[in-house]
PDB file of C-alpha atoms and ligand atoms in Angstrom:
ATOM      1  CA  MET A   2      -9.258  -3.572 -28.664  1.00  0.00           C
ATOM      2  CA  THR A   3      -8.160  -0.741 -26.379  1.00  0.00           C
ATOM      3  CA  ALA A   4     -10.332   0.925 -23.770  1.00  0.00           C
ATOM      4  CA  THR A   5     -11.660   4.273 -25.123  1.00  0.00           C
ATOM      5  CA  LEU A   6     -12.070   7.529 -23.251  1.00  0.00           C
ATOM      6  CA  ASN A   7     -15.672   8.424 -24.047  1.00  0.00           C
ATOM      7  CA  LYS A   8     -17.271   5.756 -21.876  1.00  0.00           C
ATOM      8  CA  VAL A   9     -14.991   6.353 -18.909  1.00  0.00           C
ATOM      9  CA  SER A  10     -16.172   8.120 -15.786  1.00  0.00           C
ATOM     10  CA  VAL A  11     -14.246   9.130 -12.657  1.00  0.00           C
ATOM     11  CA  ARG A  12     -16.420   9.580  -9.493  1.00  0.00           C
ATOM     12  CA  PRO A  13     -14.967  10.805  -6.241  1.00  0.00           C
ATOM     13  CA  VAL A  14     -16.107   8.673  -3.381  1.00  0.00           C
ATOM     14  CA  ALA A  15     -14.932  10.585  -0.214  1.00  0.00           C
ATOM     15  CA  GLY A  16     -14.112  14.106   0.906  1.00  0.00           C
ATOM     16  CA  HIS A  17     -10.295  13.951   0.534  1.00  0.00           C
ATOM     17  CA  ILE A  18      -9.313  10.822  -1.228  1.00  0.00           C
ATOM     18  CA  GLY A  19     -10.547   8.096  -3.531  1.00  0.00           C
ATOM     19  CA  ALA A  20     -12.446   7.780  -6.844  1.00  0.00           C
ATOM     20  CA  ASP A  21     -14.237   5.010  -8.646  1.00  0.00           C
ATOM     21  CA  ILE A  22     -13.294   4.671 -12.278  1.00  0.00           C
ATOM     22  CA  SER A  23     -15.900   2.925 -14.421  1.00  0.00           C
ATOM     23  CA  GLY A  24     -16.186   2.237 -18.134  1.00  0.00           C
ATOM     24  CA  ILE A  25     -12.788   0.691 -18.585  1.00  0.00           C
ATOM     25  CA  ASP A  26     -11.837  -2.851 -19.114  1.00  0.00           C
ATOM     26  CA  ILE A  27      -8.277  -2.804 -17.618  1.00  0.00           C
ATOM     27  CA  SER A  28      -7.554  -6.305 -18.786  1.00  0.00           C
ATOM     28  CA  ARG A  29      -6.923  -4.674 -22.219  1.00  0.00           C
ATOM     29  CA  PRO A  30      -4.186  -2.188 -23.259  1.00  0.00           C
ATOM     30  CA  LEU A  31      -5.270   1.328 -22.498  1.00  0.00           C
ATOM     31  CA  ASP A  32      -5.161   4.035 -25.260  1.00  0.00           C
ATOM     32  CA  ALA A  33      -3.036   7.056 -24.580  1.00  0.00           C
ATOM     33  CA  ALA A  34      -5.985   9.296 -23.533  1.00  0.00           C
ATOM     34  CA  THR A  35      -7.304   6.711 -21.157  1.00  0.00           C
ATOM     35  CA  LEU A  36      -3.886   6.106 -19.723  1.00  0.00           C
ATOM     36  CA  ASP A  37      -3.601   9.823 -19.045  1.00  0.00           C
ATOM     37  CA  LEU A  38      -7.039   9.927 -17.461  1.00  0.00           C
ATOM     38  CA  VAL A  39      -6.115   7.145 -14.998  1.00  0.00           C
ATOM     39  CA  LYS A  40      -2.806   8.831 -14.168  1.00  0.00           C
ATOM     40  CA  ASN A  41      -4.577  12.225 -13.627  1.00  0.00           C
ATOM     41  CA  ALA A  42      -7.227  10.588 -11.471  1.00  0.00           C
ATOM     42  CA  LEU A  43      -4.551   8.983  -9.393  1.00  0.00           C
ATOM     43  CA  ASN A  44      -2.730  12.264  -9.035  1.00  0.00           C
ATOM     44  CA  GLU A  45      -5.883  13.948  -7.903  1.00  0.00           C
ATOM     45  CA  TYR A  46      -7.520  11.276  -5.784  1.00  0.00           C
ATOM     46  CA  LYS A  47      -4.450   9.288  -4.642  1.00  0.00           C
ATOM     47  CA  VAL A  48      -6.299   5.926  -4.884  1.00  0.00           C
ATOM     48  CA  VAL A  49      -8.661   4.773  -7.660  1.00  0.00           C
ATOM     49  CA  PHE A  50     -10.970   1.845  -7.666  1.00  0.00           C
ATOM     50  CA  PHE A  51     -12.166  -0.380 -10.544  1.00  0.00           C
ATOM     51  CA  ARG A  52     -15.023  -2.908 -10.203  1.00  0.00           C
ATOM     52  CA  ASN A  53     -15.994  -6.143 -12.005  1.00  0.00           C
ATOM     53  CA  GLN A  54     -12.572  -6.565 -13.699  1.00  0.00           C
ATOM     54  CA  GLU A  55     -11.547  -9.985 -15.141  1.00  0.00           C
ATOM     55  CA  LEU A  56      -7.858  -9.896 -14.631  1.00  0.00           C
ATOM     56  CA  ASP A  57      -5.496 -12.773 -14.230  1.00  0.00           C
ATOM     57  CA  HIS A  58      -1.748 -12.534 -13.232  1.00  0.00           C
ATOM     58  CA  ALA A  59      -0.635 -11.869 -16.739  1.00  0.00           C
ATOM     59  CA  SER A  60      -3.180  -9.156 -17.475  1.00  0.00           C
ATOM     60  CA  GLN A  61      -2.702  -7.500 -14.035  1.00  0.00           C
ATOM     61  CA  ILE A  62       1.021  -7.400 -14.754  1.00  0.00           C
ATOM     62  CA  ALA A  63       0.354  -5.935 -18.253  1.00  0.00           C
ATOM     63  CA  PHE A  64      -1.862  -3.288 -16.745  1.00  0.00           C
ATOM     64  CA  GLY A  65       0.738  -2.351 -14.202  1.00  0.00           C
ATOM     65  CA  ARG A  66       3.503  -2.134 -16.746  1.00  0.00           C
ATOM     66  CA  GLN A  67       1.637   0.634 -18.623  1.00  0.00           C
ATOM     67  CA  PHE A  68       2.413   2.846 -15.577  1.00  0.00           C
ATOM     68  CA  GLY A  69       6.041   1.846 -15.046  1.00  0.00           C
ATOM     69  CA  GLU A  70       8.397  -0.976 -14.233  1.00  0.00           C
ATOM     70  CA  LEU A  71       7.336  -3.518 -11.616  1.00  0.00           C
ATOM     71  CA  THR A  72       9.189  -4.883  -8.605  1.00  0.00           C
ATOM     72  CA  TYR A  73       9.511  -8.556  -7.851  1.00  0.00           C
ATOM     73  CA  ALA A  74       6.828  -9.768  -5.518  1.00  0.00           C
ATOM     74  CA  HIS A  75       8.110  -8.430  -2.220  1.00  0.00           C
ATOM     75  CA  PRO A  76      11.459  -7.949  -0.505  1.00  0.00           C
ATOM     76  CA  HIS A  77      10.401 -10.536   2.148  1.00  0.00           C
ATOM     77  CA  ASP A  78       8.129 -12.787   0.115  1.00  0.00           C
ATOM     78  CA  ASP A  79       8.255 -14.743  -3.172  1.00  0.00           C
ATOM     79  CA  ALA A  80       5.619 -14.899  -5.802  1.00  0.00           C
ATOM     80  CA  PRO A  81       3.314 -17.943  -5.685  1.00  0.00           C
ATOM     81  CA  PRO A  82       4.283 -20.774  -8.065  1.00  0.00           C
ATOM     82  CA  GLY A  83       3.251 -20.180 -11.595  1.00  0.00           C
ATOM     83  CA  GLY A  84       5.900 -18.153 -13.224  1.00  0.00           C
ATOM     84  CA  PHE A  85       4.713 -14.653 -12.436  1.00  0.00           C
ATOM     85  CA  PRO A  86       7.578 -13.244 -10.242  1.00  0.00           C
ATOM     86  CA  GLU A  87       5.955  -9.763  -9.990  1.00  0.00           C
ATOM     87  CA  ILE A  88       2.849 -11.108  -8.197  1.00  0.00           C
ATOM     88  CA  PHE A  89       2.661 -10.645  -4.409  1.00  0.00           C
ATOM     89  CA  THR A  90      -0.177 -12.706  -3.073  1.00  0.00           C
ATOM     90  CA  ILE A  91      -1.926 -11.680   0.217  1.00  0.00           C
ATOM     91  CA  ASP A  92      -3.457 -14.654   1.809  1.00  0.00           C
ATOM     92  CA  PRO A  93      -2.483 -15.652   5.378  1.00  0.00           C
ATOM     93  CA  ARG A  94      -3.208 -19.351   4.582  1.00  0.00           C
ATOM     94  CA  ARG A  95      -0.334 -19.591   2.122  1.00  0.00           C
ATOM     95  CA  TYR A  96       2.224 -18.949   4.860  1.00  0.00           C
ATOM     96  CA  GLU A  97       1.185 -22.052   6.803  1.00  0.00           C
ATOM     97  CA  GLU A  98       3.237 -24.468   4.804  1.00  0.00           C
ATOM     98  CA  ARG A  99       6.328 -22.382   4.771  1.00  0.00           C
ATOM     99  CA  TYR A 100       6.392 -20.820   8.176  1.00  0.00           C
ATOM    100  CA  GLY A 101       4.052 -22.996  10.244  1.00  0.00           C
ATOM    101  CA  ALA A 102       0.616 -22.635  11.858  1.00  0.00           C
ATOM    102  CA  ASP A 103       1.743 -20.348  14.650  1.00  0.00           C
ATOM    103  CA  PHE A 104       3.009 -17.791  12.121  1.00  0.00           C
ATOM    104  CA  THR A 105      -0.155 -17.976  10.181  1.00  0.00           C
ATOM    105  CA  LYS A 106      -2.179 -17.321  13.359  1.00  0.00           C
ATOM    106  CA  GLN A 107       0.036 -14.323  14.062  1.00  0.00           C
ATOM    107  CA  VAL A 108      -0.437 -12.929  10.620  1.00  0.00           C
ATOM    108  CA  ARG A 109      -4.195 -13.415  11.065  1.00  0.00           C
ATOM    109  CA  ARG A 110      -4.086 -11.544  14.340  1.00  0.00           C
ATOM    110  CA  ARG A 111      -2.114  -8.846  12.548  1.00  0.00           C
ATOM    111  CA  GLN A 112       0.598  -8.938  15.150  1.00  0.00           C
ATOM    112  CA  TYR A 113       3.347  -8.791  12.745  1.00  0.00           C
ATOM    113  CA  SER A 114       4.506  -8.265   9.171  1.00  0.00           C
ATOM    114  CA  TYR A 115       3.041  -6.499   6.211  1.00  0.00           C
ATOM    115  CA  PHE A 116      -0.465  -6.597   7.604  1.00  0.00           C
ATOM    116  CA  SER A 117       0.284  -4.905  10.922  1.00  0.00           C
ATOM    117  CA  GLY A 118      -1.432  -1.572  10.746  1.00  0.00           C
ATOM    118  CA  TRP A 119      -1.018   1.720   8.926  1.00  0.00           C
ATOM    119  CA  HIS A 120       1.790   1.663   6.373  1.00  0.00           C
ATOM    120  CA  THR A 121       3.077   2.972   3.074  1.00  0.00           C
ATOM    121  CA  ASP A 122       4.545   0.102   1.080  1.00  0.00           C
ATOM    122  CA  VAL A 123       8.185  -0.684   1.697  1.00  0.00           C
ATOM    123  CA  THR A 124       9.307   2.787   2.572  1.00  0.00           C
ATOM    124  CA  ALA A 125      12.409   1.193   4.174  1.00  0.00           C
ATOM    125  CA  ALA A 126      13.647   0.790   0.545  1.00  0.00           C
ATOM    126  CA  VAL A 127      16.013   3.564  -0.750  1.00  0.00           C
ATOM    127  CA  ASN A 128      13.500   4.051  -3.572  1.00  0.00           C
ATOM    128  CA  PRO A 129      10.096   2.960  -2.249  1.00  0.00           C
ATOM    129  CA  PRO A 130       7.337   1.895  -4.651  1.00  0.00           C
ATOM    130  CA  SER A 131       5.572   4.679  -6.493  1.00  0.00           C
ATOM    131  CA  GLY A 132       2.318   2.795  -6.607  1.00  0.00           C
ATOM    132  CA  SER A 133       0.574  -0.499  -5.950  1.00  0.00           C
ATOM    133  CA  ILE A 134      -2.167  -2.287  -7.754  1.00  0.00           C
ATOM    134  CA  LEU A 135      -4.213  -4.782  -5.695  1.00  0.00           C
ATOM    135  CA  ARG A 136      -6.807  -7.086  -7.087  1.00  0.00           C
ATOM    136  CA  ALA A 137      -9.265  -9.130  -5.149  1.00  0.00           C
ATOM    137  CA  GLU A 138      -9.792 -12.800  -6.119  1.00  0.00           C
ATOM    138  CA  THR A 139     -11.584 -14.210  -3.000  1.00  0.00           C
ATOM    139  CA  VAL A 140     -13.189 -12.043  -0.313  1.00  0.00           C
ATOM    140  CA  PRO A 141     -15.264 -12.959   2.744  1.00  0.00           C
ATOM    141  CA  GLU A 142     -18.953 -12.339   2.785  1.00  0.00           C
ATOM    142  CA  ARG A 143     -18.472  -9.705   5.454  1.00  0.00           C
ATOM    143  CA  GLY A 144     -15.531  -7.617   6.579  1.00  0.00           C
ATOM    144  CA  GLY A 145     -12.106  -7.381   5.098  1.00  0.00           C
ATOM    145  CA  ASP A 146     -12.331  -3.707   3.948  1.00  0.00           C
ATOM    146  CA  THR A 147      -9.116  -1.764   3.259  1.00  0.00           C
ATOM    147  CA  THR A 148      -8.720   1.912   4.305  1.00  0.00           C
ATOM    148  CA  TRP A 149      -6.407   4.557   2.709  1.00  0.00           C
ATOM    149  CA  THR A 150      -5.397   7.967   3.977  1.00  0.00           C
ATOM    150  CA  ASN A 151      -4.222  11.002   1.982  1.00  0.00           C
ATOM    151  CA  LEU A 152      -0.828  12.084   3.212  1.00  0.00           C
ATOM    152  CA  VAL A 153      -0.963  15.378   1.219  1.00  0.00           C
ATOM    153  CA  ALA A 154      -4.211  16.379   2.987  1.00  0.00           C
ATOM    154  CA  ALA A 155      -2.541  15.442   6.283  1.00  0.00           C
ATOM    155  CA  TYR A 156       0.373  17.846   5.525  1.00  0.00           C
ATOM    156  CA  GLU A 157      -1.875  20.564   4.296  1.00  0.00           C
ATOM    157  CA  GLY A 158      -3.974  20.243   7.492  1.00  0.00           C
ATOM    158  CA  LEU A 159      -0.976  21.279   9.688  1.00  0.00           C
ATOM    159  CA  SER A 160      -0.652  24.777  10.915  1.00  0.00           C
ATOM    160  CA  ALA A 161       2.046  26.905   9.298  1.00  0.00           C
ATOM    161  CA  PRO A 162       4.522  26.827  12.218  1.00  0.00           C
ATOM    162  CA  VAL A 163       4.233  22.959  12.509  1.00  0.00           C
ATOM    163  CA  LYS A 164       4.641  22.741   8.627  1.00  0.00           C
ATOM    164  CA  SER A 165       7.899  24.632   8.697  1.00  0.00           C
ATOM    165  CA  PHE A 166       9.101  22.687  11.734  1.00  0.00           C
ATOM    166  CA  VAL A 167       8.542  19.282  10.000  1.00  0.00           C
ATOM    167  CA  ASP A 168       9.618  20.521   6.569  1.00  0.00           C
ATOM    168  CA  GLY A 169      13.323  20.106   7.381  1.00  0.00           C
ATOM    169  CA  LEU A 170      13.149  16.785   9.291  1.00  0.00           C
ATOM    170  CA  ARG A 171      14.381  13.415   8.097  1.00  0.00           C
ATOM    171  CA  ALA A 172      13.424   9.990   9.404  1.00  0.00           C
ATOM    172  CA  GLU A 173      14.849   6.474   9.230  1.00  0.00           C
ATOM    173  CA  HIS A 174      12.644   3.707   7.821  1.00  0.00           C
ATOM    174  CA  ARG A 175      13.579   0.158   8.683  1.00  0.00           C
ATOM    175  CA  TYR A 176      12.277  -3.311   7.675  1.00  0.00           C
ATOM    176  CA  GLY A 177      13.888  -6.168   9.538  1.00  0.00           C
ATOM    177  CA  GLY A 178      15.078  -7.116  13.030  1.00  0.00           C
ATOM    178  CA  ALA A 179      12.183  -9.546  13.283  1.00  0.00           C
ATOM    179  CA  THR A 180      11.769 -11.221  16.563  1.00  0.00           C
ATOM    180  CA  GLY A 181       8.848 -13.119  18.063  1.00  0.00           C
ATOM    181  CA  THR A 182       7.320 -13.738  14.678  1.00  0.00           C
ATOM    182  CA  GLY A 183       6.293 -17.257  15.412  1.00  0.00           C
ATOM    183  CA  SER A 184       8.793 -18.538  12.857  1.00  0.00           C
ATOM    184  CA  ASP A 185      12.592 -18.729  12.887  1.00  0.00           C
ATOM    185  CA  ALA A 186      12.532 -19.224   9.108  1.00  0.00           C
ATOM    186  CA  TYR A 187      10.623 -16.042   8.638  1.00  0.00           C
ATOM    187  CA  ALA A 188      12.760 -14.143  10.978  1.00  0.00           C
ATOM    188  CA  LYS A 189      15.849 -15.200   9.139  1.00  0.00           C
ATOM    189  CA  ARG A 190      14.376 -14.279   5.804  1.00  0.00           C
ATOM    190  CA  VAL A 191      13.603 -10.750   7.110  1.00  0.00           C
ATOM    191  CA  ASN A 192      16.977 -10.286   8.829  1.00  0.00           C
ATOM    192  CA  ASP A 193      18.851 -11.512   5.761  1.00  0.00           C
ATOM    193  CA  ASN A 194      17.043  -8.858   3.719  1.00  0.00           C
ATOM    194  CA  LEU A 195      17.319  -5.974   6.156  1.00  0.00           C
ATOM    195  CA  LEU A 196      16.117  -2.641   4.551  1.00  0.00           C
ATOM    196  CA  VAL A 197      17.092   0.708   6.012  1.00  0.00           C
ATOM    197  CA  ALA A 198      16.785   4.220   4.459  1.00  0.00           C
ATOM    198  CA  VAL A 199      16.515   7.774   5.562  1.00  0.00           C
ATOM    199  CA  HIS A 200      13.932   9.943   3.839  1.00  0.00           C
ATOM    200  CA  PRO A 201      12.477  13.410   4.212  1.00  0.00           C
ATOM    201  CA  VAL A 202       9.571  13.582   6.642  1.00  0.00           C
ATOM    202  CA  VAL A 203       7.853  15.826   4.133  1.00  0.00           C
ATOM    203  CA  ARG A 204       8.165  14.508   0.623  1.00  0.00           C
ATOM    204  CA  VAL A 205       7.514  16.583  -2.587  1.00  0.00           C
ATOM    205  CA  HIS A 206       5.586  14.499  -5.021  1.00  0.00           C
ATOM    206  CA  PRO A 207       7.536  14.258  -8.277  1.00  0.00           C
ATOM    207  CA  GLU A 208       4.487  14.728 -10.554  1.00  0.00           C
ATOM    208  CA  THR A 209       2.049  17.077  -8.661  1.00  0.00           C
ATOM    209  CA  GLY A 210       4.621  19.073  -6.609  1.00  0.00           C
ATOM    210  CA  GLU A 211       2.449  18.559  -3.553  1.00  0.00           C
ATOM    211  CA  LYS A 212       4.028  18.061  -0.156  1.00  0.00           C
ATOM    212  CA  ALA A 213       3.073  14.772   1.702  1.00  0.00           C
ATOM    213  CA  LEU A 214       3.761  13.641   5.256  1.00  0.00           C
ATOM    214  CA  PHE A 215       6.022  10.679   4.390  1.00  0.00           C
ATOM    215  CA  VAL A 216       6.092   8.776   7.710  1.00  0.00           C
ATOM    216  CA  ASN A 217       4.225   5.617   8.716  1.00  0.00           C
ATOM    217  CA  PRO A 218       3.981   3.495  11.775  1.00  0.00           C
ATOM    218  CA  GLY A 219       4.784   0.330   9.726  1.00  0.00           C
ATOM    219  CA  PHE A 220       8.298   1.294   8.752  1.00  0.00           C
ATOM    220  CA  THR A 221       9.448   4.521  10.311  1.00  0.00           C
ATOM    221  CA  SER A 222      11.781   3.812  13.141  1.00  0.00           C
ATOM    222  CA  HIS A 223      12.744   7.327  14.229  1.00  0.00           C
ATOM    223  CA  VAL A 224      13.271  10.889  13.252  1.00  0.00           C
ATOM    224  CA  VAL A 225      17.044  11.408  12.801  1.00  0.00           C
ATOM    225  CA  ASP A 226      19.259  14.058  14.531  1.00  0.00           C
ATOM    226  CA  VAL A 227      16.853  14.448  17.412  1.00  0.00           C
ATOM    227  CA  SER A 228      16.589  12.654  20.794  1.00  0.00           C
ATOM    228  CA  PRO A 229      14.510   9.403  21.059  1.00  0.00           C
ATOM    229  CA  ARG A 230      12.109  11.422  23.311  1.00  0.00           C
ATOM    230  CA  GLU A 231      11.674  14.092  20.689  1.00  0.00           C
ATOM    231  CA  SER A 232      11.380  11.601  17.934  1.00  0.00           C
ATOM    232  CA  LYS A 233       8.564   9.751  19.671  1.00  0.00           C
ATOM    233  CA  ALA A 234       6.694  13.008  20.273  1.00  0.00           C
ATOM    234  CA  VAL A 235       6.955  14.155  16.773  1.00  0.00           C
ATOM    235  CA  LEU A 236       5.932  10.758  15.230  1.00  0.00           C
ATOM    236  CA  ASP A 237       3.031  10.385  17.624  1.00  0.00           C
ATOM    237  CA  LEU A 238       1.832  13.789  16.454  1.00  0.00           C
ATOM    238  CA  LEU A 239       2.215  12.978  12.774  1.00  0.00           C
ATOM    239  CA  TYR A 240       0.713   9.585  13.144  1.00  0.00           C
ATOM    240  CA  ALA A 241      -2.360  11.098  14.798  1.00  0.00           C
ATOM    241  CA  GLU A 242      -2.575  13.585  11.892  1.00  0.00           C
ATOM    242  CA  ILE A 243      -2.179  11.040   9.035  1.00  0.00           C
ATOM    243  CA  THR A 244      -4.869   8.627  10.578  1.00  0.00           C
ATOM    244  CA  ARG A 245      -7.473  11.372  11.159  1.00  0.00           C
ATOM    245  CA  PRO A 246     -10.788   9.877   9.734  1.00  0.00           C
ATOM    246  CA  GLU A 247     -11.473  12.838   7.500  1.00  0.00           C
ATOM    247  CA  TYR A 248      -8.443  12.078   5.368  1.00  0.00           C
ATOM    248  CA  THR A 249      -9.435   8.466   4.781  1.00  0.00           C
ATOM    249  CA  VAL A 250     -11.546   6.301   2.516  1.00  0.00           C
ATOM    250  CA  ARG A 251     -12.681   2.717   3.148  1.00  0.00           C
ATOM    251  CA  PHE A 252     -13.167   0.244   0.429  1.00  0.00           C
ATOM    252  CA  ARG A 253     -15.403  -2.756   0.274  1.00  0.00           C
ATOM    253  CA  TRP A 254     -13.885  -5.540  -1.855  1.00  0.00           C
ATOM    254  CA  GLU A 255     -15.700  -7.801  -4.255  1.00  0.00           C
ATOM    255  CA  PRO A 256     -14.130 -10.423  -6.458  1.00  0.00           C
ATOM    256  CA  GLY A 257     -12.783  -8.494  -9.483  1.00  0.00           C
ATOM    257  CA  SER A 258     -12.258  -5.208  -7.586  1.00  0.00           C
ATOM    258  CA  VAL A 259      -9.018  -3.463  -8.120  1.00  0.00           C
ATOM    259  CA  ALA A 260      -7.413  -0.665  -6.076  1.00  0.00           C
ATOM    260  CA  PHE A 261      -4.597   1.393  -7.490  1.00  0.00           C
ATOM    261  CA  TRP A 262      -2.822   3.657  -4.928  1.00  0.00           C
ATOM    262  CA  ASP A 263      -0.127   6.282  -5.220  1.00  0.00           C
ATOM    263  CA  ASN A 264       2.350   5.113  -2.652  1.00  0.00           C
ATOM    264  CA  ARG A 265       3.941   8.588  -2.536  1.00  0.00           C
ATOM    265  CA  ALA A 266       0.850  10.227  -1.273  1.00  0.00           C
ATOM    266  CA  THR A 267      -1.025   7.578   0.756  1.00  0.00           C
ATOM    267  CA  ALA A 268      -0.778   5.145   3.629  1.00  0.00           C
ATOM    268  CA  HIS A 269      -3.148   2.271   4.097  1.00  0.00           C
ATOM    269  CA  LEU A 270      -4.572  -0.061   6.690  1.00  0.00           C
ATOM    270  CA  ALA A 271      -5.227  -3.756   5.966  1.00  0.00           C
ATOM    271  CA  PRO A 272      -8.340  -5.061   7.613  1.00  0.00           C
ATOM    272  CA  ARG A 273      -8.480  -5.825  11.373  1.00  0.00           C
ATOM    273  CA  ASP A 274     -11.870  -7.364  11.686  1.00  0.00           C
ATOM    274  CA  LEU A 275     -11.163 -10.854  10.411  1.00  0.00           C
ATOM    275  CA  ASP A 276      -8.570 -11.866  12.922  1.00  0.00           C
ATOM    276  CA  HIS A 277     -10.956 -14.226  14.783  1.00  0.00           C
ATOM    277  CA  LEU A 278     -12.694 -15.635  11.749  1.00  0.00           C
ATOM    278  CA  ASP A 279     -11.406 -18.579   9.634  1.00  0.00           C
ATOM    279  CA  VAL A 280     -12.386 -17.012   6.292  1.00  0.00           C
ATOM    280  CA  GLU A 281     -10.679 -17.043   2.950  1.00  0.00           C
ATOM    281  CA  ARG A 282      -9.331 -13.690   1.574  1.00  0.00           C
ATOM    282  CA  ARG A 283      -7.005 -13.780  -1.277  1.00  0.00           C
ATOM    283  CA  LEU A 284      -5.719 -10.693  -3.152  1.00  0.00           C
ATOM    284  CA  HIS A 285      -2.870 -10.212  -5.615  1.00  0.00           C
ATOM    285  CA  ARG A 286      -0.640  -7.076  -5.861  1.00  0.00           C
ATOM    286  CA  VAL A 287       1.810  -5.729  -8.419  1.00  0.00           C
ATOM    287  CA  THR A 288       4.073  -2.917  -7.313  1.00  0.00           C
ATOM    288  CA  LEU A 289       5.603  -0.067  -9.249  1.00  0.00           C
ATOM    289  CA  ILE A 290       9.321   0.756  -8.848  1.00  0.00           C
ATOM    290  CA  GLY A 291       9.629   4.295  -7.415  1.00  0.00           C
ATOM    291  CA  ASP A 292      12.104   7.112  -7.197  1.00  0.00           C
ATOM    292  CA  VAL A 293      14.276   8.282  -4.244  1.00  0.00           C
ATOM    293  CA  PRO A 294      12.102  10.605  -2.203  1.00  0.00           C
ATOM    294  CA  VAL A 295      13.025  14.276  -2.409  1.00  0.00           C
ATOM    295  CA  GLY A 296      12.083  16.870   0.263  1.00  0.00           C
TER     296      GLY A 296
HETATM  297  C1  AKG B  23      -0.581  -4.213   1.117  1.00  0.00           C
HETATM  298  O1  AKG B  23      -0.695  -4.600   0.045  1.00  0.00           O
HETATM  299  O2  AKG B  23       0.459  -3.520   1.441  1.00  0.00           O
HETATM  300  C2  AKG B  23      -1.643  -4.346   2.206  1.00  0.00           C
HETATM  301  O3  AKG B  23      -1.488  -3.858   3.261  1.00  0.00           O
HETATM  302  C3  AKG B  23      -2.777  -5.225   1.909  1.00  0.00           C
HETATM  303  C4  AKG B  23      -4.080  -4.567   2.157  1.00  0.00           C
HETATM  304  C5  AKG B  23      -5.158  -5.597   2.370  1.00  0.00           C
HETATM  305  O4  AKG B  23      -4.829  -6.767   2.616  1.00  0.00           O
HETATM  306  O5  AKG B  23      -6.287  -5.161   2.338  1.00  0.00           O
END
């Protein structure tokens, strides 16, 4: 049976970003109207949330494929064993075996890697993902929320002179050169898969035509064709803008929660409040292949 439109509701949850979608069982194929509703909600609210879903790896992959082709797990991480190469599992504990206890501790402390602060997924790729779908399997009793910010609202909030200044800029995004990760094996993996790309600082969204500030502290190394001093000043300004609290939404996970974000119009922040607690938190992501960003 497919999910039908008449029971579905979309409820915005914050001033600039985020909506809850209820009344859909996303473990089943969506009919055309429901698929359009989810796509339109994503274009409007940039991240949408589903609750109480009963997904496994196969049905999460099938849900994702209705929106486009999926990437393999992650450029710097394999899928967990089990034959689902598209699944990227977020759980610091699973690094222990491969990279050692020190590395796991560092991941926990968010000192390094995918979890280290505000980022848009894998923007160091020539064609960064267009979207990501993250499902919670195990979450701690307290803490562990994720926050997203609206990069379109951040661009629109700039004054006209600053908009026209940043409109023509381009920035390099880089993923690699890992040192001090607590694991030589991990450093090698990252360096062997170095990703570097130059993208417009202001990206035009291919579906909405909106402009978004497409820079993030996770991957953007510098603004090109300007001095290092100028690059730092520009990025400091833009990072302060994209992380303004008014552009954000914070999501409390429960087992069965799913967040689906538009990676062309958002950045997100993994939780920072669990670093000192030995709690279990396990989520699974599938990631949609994206286009080359256009300014
Ligand atoms: C990502 O999937 O890119 C994340 O940053 C994970 C967010 C989280 O762990 O809440």
